Each structure stands twice: as C-alpha cells, then as structure tokens.
PDB file of C-alpha atoms in Angstrom:
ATOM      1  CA  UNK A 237     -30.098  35.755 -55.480  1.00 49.00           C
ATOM      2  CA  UNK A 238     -28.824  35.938 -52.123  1.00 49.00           C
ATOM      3  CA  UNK A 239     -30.942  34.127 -50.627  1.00 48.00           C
ATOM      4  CA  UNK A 240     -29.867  30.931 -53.211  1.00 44.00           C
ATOM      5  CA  UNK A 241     -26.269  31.795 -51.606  1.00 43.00           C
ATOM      6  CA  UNK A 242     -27.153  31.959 -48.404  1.00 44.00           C
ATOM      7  CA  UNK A 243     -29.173  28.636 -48.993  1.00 43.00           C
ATOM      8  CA  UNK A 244     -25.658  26.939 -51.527  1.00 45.00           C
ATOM      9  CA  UNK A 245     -23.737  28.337 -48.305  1.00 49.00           C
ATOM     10  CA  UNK A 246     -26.067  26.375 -45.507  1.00 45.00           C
ATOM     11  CA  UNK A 247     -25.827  23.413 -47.450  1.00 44.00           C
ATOM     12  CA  UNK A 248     -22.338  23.378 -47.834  1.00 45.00           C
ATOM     13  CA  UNK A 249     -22.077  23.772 -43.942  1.00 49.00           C
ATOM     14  CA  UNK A 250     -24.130  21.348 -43.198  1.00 48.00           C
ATOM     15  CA  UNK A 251     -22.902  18.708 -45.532  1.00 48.00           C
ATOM     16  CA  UNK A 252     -19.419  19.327 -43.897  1.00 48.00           C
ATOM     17  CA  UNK A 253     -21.178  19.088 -40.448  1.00 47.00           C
ATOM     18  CA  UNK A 254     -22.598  15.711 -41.542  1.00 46.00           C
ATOM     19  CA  UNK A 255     -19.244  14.572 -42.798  1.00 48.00           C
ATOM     20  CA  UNK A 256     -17.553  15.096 -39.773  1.00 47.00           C
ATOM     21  CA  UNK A 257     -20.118  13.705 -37.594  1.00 46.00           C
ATOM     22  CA  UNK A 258     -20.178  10.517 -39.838  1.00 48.00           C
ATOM     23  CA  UNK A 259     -16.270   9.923 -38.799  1.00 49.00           C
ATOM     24  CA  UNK A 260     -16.569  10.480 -35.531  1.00 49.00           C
ATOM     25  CA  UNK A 261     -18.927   7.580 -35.203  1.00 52.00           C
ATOM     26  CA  UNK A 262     -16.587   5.683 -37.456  1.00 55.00           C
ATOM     27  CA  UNK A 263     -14.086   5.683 -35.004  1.00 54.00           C
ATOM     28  CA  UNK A 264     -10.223   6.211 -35.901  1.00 57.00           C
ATOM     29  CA  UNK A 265      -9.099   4.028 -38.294  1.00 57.00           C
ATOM     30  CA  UNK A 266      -7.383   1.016 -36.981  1.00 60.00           C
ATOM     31  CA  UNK A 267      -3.840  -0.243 -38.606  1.00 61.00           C
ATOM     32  CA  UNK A 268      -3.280  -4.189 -38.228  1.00 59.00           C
ATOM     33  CA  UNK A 269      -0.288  -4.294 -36.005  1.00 59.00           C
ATOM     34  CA  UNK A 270       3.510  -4.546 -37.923  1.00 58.00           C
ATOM     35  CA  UNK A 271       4.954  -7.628 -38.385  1.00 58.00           C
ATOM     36  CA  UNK A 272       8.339  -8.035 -36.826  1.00 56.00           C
ATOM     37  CA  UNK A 273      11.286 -10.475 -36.570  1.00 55.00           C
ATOM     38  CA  UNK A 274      10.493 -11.632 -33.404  1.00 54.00           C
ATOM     39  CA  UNK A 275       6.940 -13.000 -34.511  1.00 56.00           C
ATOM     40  CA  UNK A 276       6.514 -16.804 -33.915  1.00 60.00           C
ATOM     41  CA  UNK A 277       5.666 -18.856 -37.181  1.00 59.00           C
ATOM     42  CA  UNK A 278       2.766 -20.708 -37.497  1.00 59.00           C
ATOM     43  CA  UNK A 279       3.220 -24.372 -37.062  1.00 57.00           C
ATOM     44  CA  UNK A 280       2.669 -26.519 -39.892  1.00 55.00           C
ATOM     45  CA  UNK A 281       0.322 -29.646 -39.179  1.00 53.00           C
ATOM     46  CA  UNK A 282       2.576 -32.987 -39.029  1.00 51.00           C
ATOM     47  CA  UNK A 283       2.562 -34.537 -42.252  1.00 57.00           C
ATOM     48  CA  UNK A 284       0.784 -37.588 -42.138  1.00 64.00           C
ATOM     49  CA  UNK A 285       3.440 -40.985 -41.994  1.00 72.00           C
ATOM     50  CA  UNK A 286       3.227 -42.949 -45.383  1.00 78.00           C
ATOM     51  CA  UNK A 287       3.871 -46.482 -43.201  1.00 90.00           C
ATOM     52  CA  UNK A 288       3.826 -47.786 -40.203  1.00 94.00           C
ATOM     53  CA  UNK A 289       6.908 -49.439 -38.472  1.00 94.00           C
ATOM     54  CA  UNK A 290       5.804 -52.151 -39.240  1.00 96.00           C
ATOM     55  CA  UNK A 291       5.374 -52.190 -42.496  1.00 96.00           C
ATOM     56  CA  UNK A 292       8.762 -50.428 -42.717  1.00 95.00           C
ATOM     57  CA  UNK A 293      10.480 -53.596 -40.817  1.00 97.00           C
ATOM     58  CA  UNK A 294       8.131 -55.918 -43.242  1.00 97.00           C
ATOM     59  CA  UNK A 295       9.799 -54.137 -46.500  1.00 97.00           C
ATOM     60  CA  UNK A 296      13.321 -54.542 -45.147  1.00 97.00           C
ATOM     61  CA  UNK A 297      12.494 -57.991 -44.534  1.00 97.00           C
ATOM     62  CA  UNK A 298      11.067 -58.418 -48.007  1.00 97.00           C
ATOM     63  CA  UNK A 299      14.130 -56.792 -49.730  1.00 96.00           C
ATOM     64  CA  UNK A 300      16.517 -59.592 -47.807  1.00 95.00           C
ATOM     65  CA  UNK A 301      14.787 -62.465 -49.642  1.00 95.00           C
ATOM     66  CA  UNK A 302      14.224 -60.300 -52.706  1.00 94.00           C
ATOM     67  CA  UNK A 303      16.481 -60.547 -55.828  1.00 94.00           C
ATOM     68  CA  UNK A 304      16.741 -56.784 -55.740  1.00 95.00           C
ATOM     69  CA  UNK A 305      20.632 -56.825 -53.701  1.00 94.00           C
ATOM     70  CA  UNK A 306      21.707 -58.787 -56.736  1.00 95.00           C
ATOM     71  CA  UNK A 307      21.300 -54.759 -58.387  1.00 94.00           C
ATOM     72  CA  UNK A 308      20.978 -52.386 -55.011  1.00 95.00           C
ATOM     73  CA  UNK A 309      22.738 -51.813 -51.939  1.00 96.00           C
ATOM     74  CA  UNK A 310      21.568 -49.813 -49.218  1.00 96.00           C
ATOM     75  CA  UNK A 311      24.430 -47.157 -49.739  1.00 95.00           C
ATOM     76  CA  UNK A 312      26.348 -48.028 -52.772  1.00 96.00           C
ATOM     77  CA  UNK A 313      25.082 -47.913 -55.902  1.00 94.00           C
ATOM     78  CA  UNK A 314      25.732 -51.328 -58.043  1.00 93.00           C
ATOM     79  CA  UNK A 315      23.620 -51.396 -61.065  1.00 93.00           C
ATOM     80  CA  UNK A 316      21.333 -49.561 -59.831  1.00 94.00           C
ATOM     81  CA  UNK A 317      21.141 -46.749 -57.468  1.00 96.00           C
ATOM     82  CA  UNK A 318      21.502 -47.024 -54.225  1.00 96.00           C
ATOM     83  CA  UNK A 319      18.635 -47.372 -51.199  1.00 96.00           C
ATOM     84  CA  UNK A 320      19.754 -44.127 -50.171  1.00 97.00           C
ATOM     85  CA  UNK A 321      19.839 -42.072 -53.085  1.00 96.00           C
ATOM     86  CA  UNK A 322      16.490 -43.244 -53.913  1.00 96.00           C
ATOM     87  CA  UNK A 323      15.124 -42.261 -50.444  1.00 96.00           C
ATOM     88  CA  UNK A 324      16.894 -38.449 -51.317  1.00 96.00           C
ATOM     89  CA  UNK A 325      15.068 -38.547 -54.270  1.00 96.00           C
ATOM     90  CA  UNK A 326      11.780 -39.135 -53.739  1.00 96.00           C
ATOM     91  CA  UNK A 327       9.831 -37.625 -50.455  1.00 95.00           C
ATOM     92  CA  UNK A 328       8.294 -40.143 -48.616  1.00 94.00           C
ATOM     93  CA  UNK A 329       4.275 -39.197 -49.847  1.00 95.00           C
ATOM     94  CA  UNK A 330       2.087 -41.730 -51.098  1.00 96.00           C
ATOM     95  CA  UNK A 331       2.281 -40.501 -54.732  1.00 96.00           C
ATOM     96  CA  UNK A 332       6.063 -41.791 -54.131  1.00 96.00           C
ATOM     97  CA  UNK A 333       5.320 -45.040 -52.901  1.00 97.00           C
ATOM     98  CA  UNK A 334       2.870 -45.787 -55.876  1.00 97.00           C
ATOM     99  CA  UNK A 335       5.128 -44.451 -58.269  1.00 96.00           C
ATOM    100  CA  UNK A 336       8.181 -46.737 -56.967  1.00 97.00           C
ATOM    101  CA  UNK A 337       5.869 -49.775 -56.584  1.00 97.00           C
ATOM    102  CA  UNK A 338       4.375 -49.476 -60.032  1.00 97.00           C
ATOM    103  CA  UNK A 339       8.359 -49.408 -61.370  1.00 96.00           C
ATOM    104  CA  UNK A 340       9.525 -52.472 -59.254  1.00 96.00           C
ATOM    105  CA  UNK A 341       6.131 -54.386 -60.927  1.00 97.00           C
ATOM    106  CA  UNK A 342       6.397 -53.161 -64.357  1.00 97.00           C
ATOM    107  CA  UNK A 343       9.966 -52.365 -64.596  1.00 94.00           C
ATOM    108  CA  UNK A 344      11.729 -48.912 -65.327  1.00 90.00           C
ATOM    109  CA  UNK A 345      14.282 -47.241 -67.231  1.00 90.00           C
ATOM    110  CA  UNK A 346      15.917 -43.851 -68.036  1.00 88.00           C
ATOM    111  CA  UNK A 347      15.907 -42.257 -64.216  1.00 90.00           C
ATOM    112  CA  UNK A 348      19.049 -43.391 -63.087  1.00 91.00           C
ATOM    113  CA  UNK A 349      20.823 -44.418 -66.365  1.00 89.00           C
ATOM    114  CA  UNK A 350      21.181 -46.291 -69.323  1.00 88.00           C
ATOM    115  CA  UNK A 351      20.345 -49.987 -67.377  1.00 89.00           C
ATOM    116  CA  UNK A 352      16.870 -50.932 -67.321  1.00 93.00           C
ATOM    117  CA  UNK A 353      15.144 -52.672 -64.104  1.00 94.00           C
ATOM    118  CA  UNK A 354      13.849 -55.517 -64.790  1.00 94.00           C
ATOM    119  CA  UNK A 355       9.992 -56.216 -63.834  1.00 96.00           C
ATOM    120  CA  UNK A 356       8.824 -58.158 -61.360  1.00 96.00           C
ATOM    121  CA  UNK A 357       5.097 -58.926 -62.172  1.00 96.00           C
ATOM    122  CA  UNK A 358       4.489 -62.219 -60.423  1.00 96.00           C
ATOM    123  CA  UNK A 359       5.793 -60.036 -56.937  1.00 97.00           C
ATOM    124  CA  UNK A 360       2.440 -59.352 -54.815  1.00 97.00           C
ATOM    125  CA  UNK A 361       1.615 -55.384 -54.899  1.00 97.00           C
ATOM    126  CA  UNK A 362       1.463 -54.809 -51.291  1.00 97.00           C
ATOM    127  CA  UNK A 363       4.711 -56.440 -50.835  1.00 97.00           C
ATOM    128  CA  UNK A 364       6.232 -53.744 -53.540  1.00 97.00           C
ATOM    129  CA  UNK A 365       4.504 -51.057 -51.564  1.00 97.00           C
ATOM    130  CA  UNK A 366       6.305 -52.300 -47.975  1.00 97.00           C
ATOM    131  CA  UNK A 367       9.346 -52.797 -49.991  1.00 98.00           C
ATOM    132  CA  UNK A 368       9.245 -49.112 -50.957  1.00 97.00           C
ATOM    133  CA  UNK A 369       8.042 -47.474 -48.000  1.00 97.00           C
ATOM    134  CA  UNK A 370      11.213 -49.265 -46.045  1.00 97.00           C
ATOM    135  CA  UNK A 371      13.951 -47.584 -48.855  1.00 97.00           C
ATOM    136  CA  UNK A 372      12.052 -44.080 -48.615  1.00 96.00           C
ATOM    137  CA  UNK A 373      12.415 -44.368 -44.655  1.00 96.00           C
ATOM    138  CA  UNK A 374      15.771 -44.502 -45.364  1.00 95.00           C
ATOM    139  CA  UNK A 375      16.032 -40.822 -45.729  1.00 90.00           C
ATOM    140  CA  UNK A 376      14.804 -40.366 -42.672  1.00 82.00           C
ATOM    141  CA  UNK A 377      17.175 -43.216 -40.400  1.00 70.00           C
ATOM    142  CA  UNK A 378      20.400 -40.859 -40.790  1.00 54.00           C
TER     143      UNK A 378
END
C-alpha cells in the first residue's frame, strides 16, 4: 500500500514537472498590442470612376439638345426634380447609372411625385447612360 502512494505521489510530481516544462517551451503568452486613438485608419481603395470626362462633357452636351429642360433644371426643380437632387440621391455606381438610364428609356413614375416621365424609347442607350453619368457628376462639381 505504500508503495502504490509513493508510486500515485511520483506520478503526480512528475506530471506537474512535465506541465511546467511544457510552458516554459511555450513561451509567455503574447497579447496583440491595444488599440488606441492615435492609430492610423486603413485607407480604403479609390472607388473606381463610373465615367470618364468625357463622357461626362458628352451627357451635358446631350441634355442641351435633349427635350429633358422642357421638365429639369440643373438646380430647380420644374416638373421634375432637379439635376442636383437627383445626383444627392443616387451615388454615382454603375447600378445607378443603369437604373437612371433604364427610367429615361422606359419612363418612370412614383419617385419624385405624382407626374410621370415620359419615355424616350427611340433615344440611343449609350446616349441615356452619358446623359446620366453627367447629372450624377453633379454631386460631385459643388
């Protein structure tokens, strides 16, 4: 009988032996450092433009010879909303520009009001999309 508590005893020992000898190769363990205040953020990657300034100055263009001032105006609204509150509205993304092309070709109602605008199927696609990427830049000439 003593012996099997001499032996328990041993085993105990060494088990704590091992234990200890097992963190000490470990190492401490590390913490990641704090953050604090004075941390810089991580800069985002530039968002990709949705136009070129050229296609920008091509939309403007566009919109001069359009029937469109006859219901817009840059900064007023008329019967419909204004250039600029459209460019607030929307971000300037190509999900944007497709969804504010497909409305000038197909027509649209219910966003801004009570007025419908009217479609304007036989108007070229691309020339919608210039036309919108030039009132969404807008937001950004202030």
């Amino acid at each position: 009988m003593t012996r099997c508590l001499l032996l328990a005893g041993f085993l105990l020992i060494a088990a704590t032996a091992h234990s200890h000898v097992e963190q000490t190769k470990q190492g401490p363990v590390k913490k990641a450092p704090a953050k604090t205040a004075s941390a810089k953020p991580v800069a985002k990657p530039a968002a990709k433009p949705v136009a070129s300034a050229q296609d920008i100055a091509d939309g403007k263009a566009l919109l001069s010879k359009s029937d469109c001032l006859a219901c817009h105006k840059v900064d007023q609204k008329l019967v419909g909303p204004a250039y600029l509150d459209v460019a607030k509205k929307y971000p300037a993304t190509e999900a944007s520009v497709t969804l504010l092309s497909t409305k000038i070709l197909n027509g649209g109602a219910g966003v801004w009001g009570e007025v419908a605008m009217a479609p304007h199927p036989a108007l070229p696609a691309a020339d919608a999309k210039k036309m919108v990427q030039y009132i969404l830049s807008l937001n950004n000439a202030k």
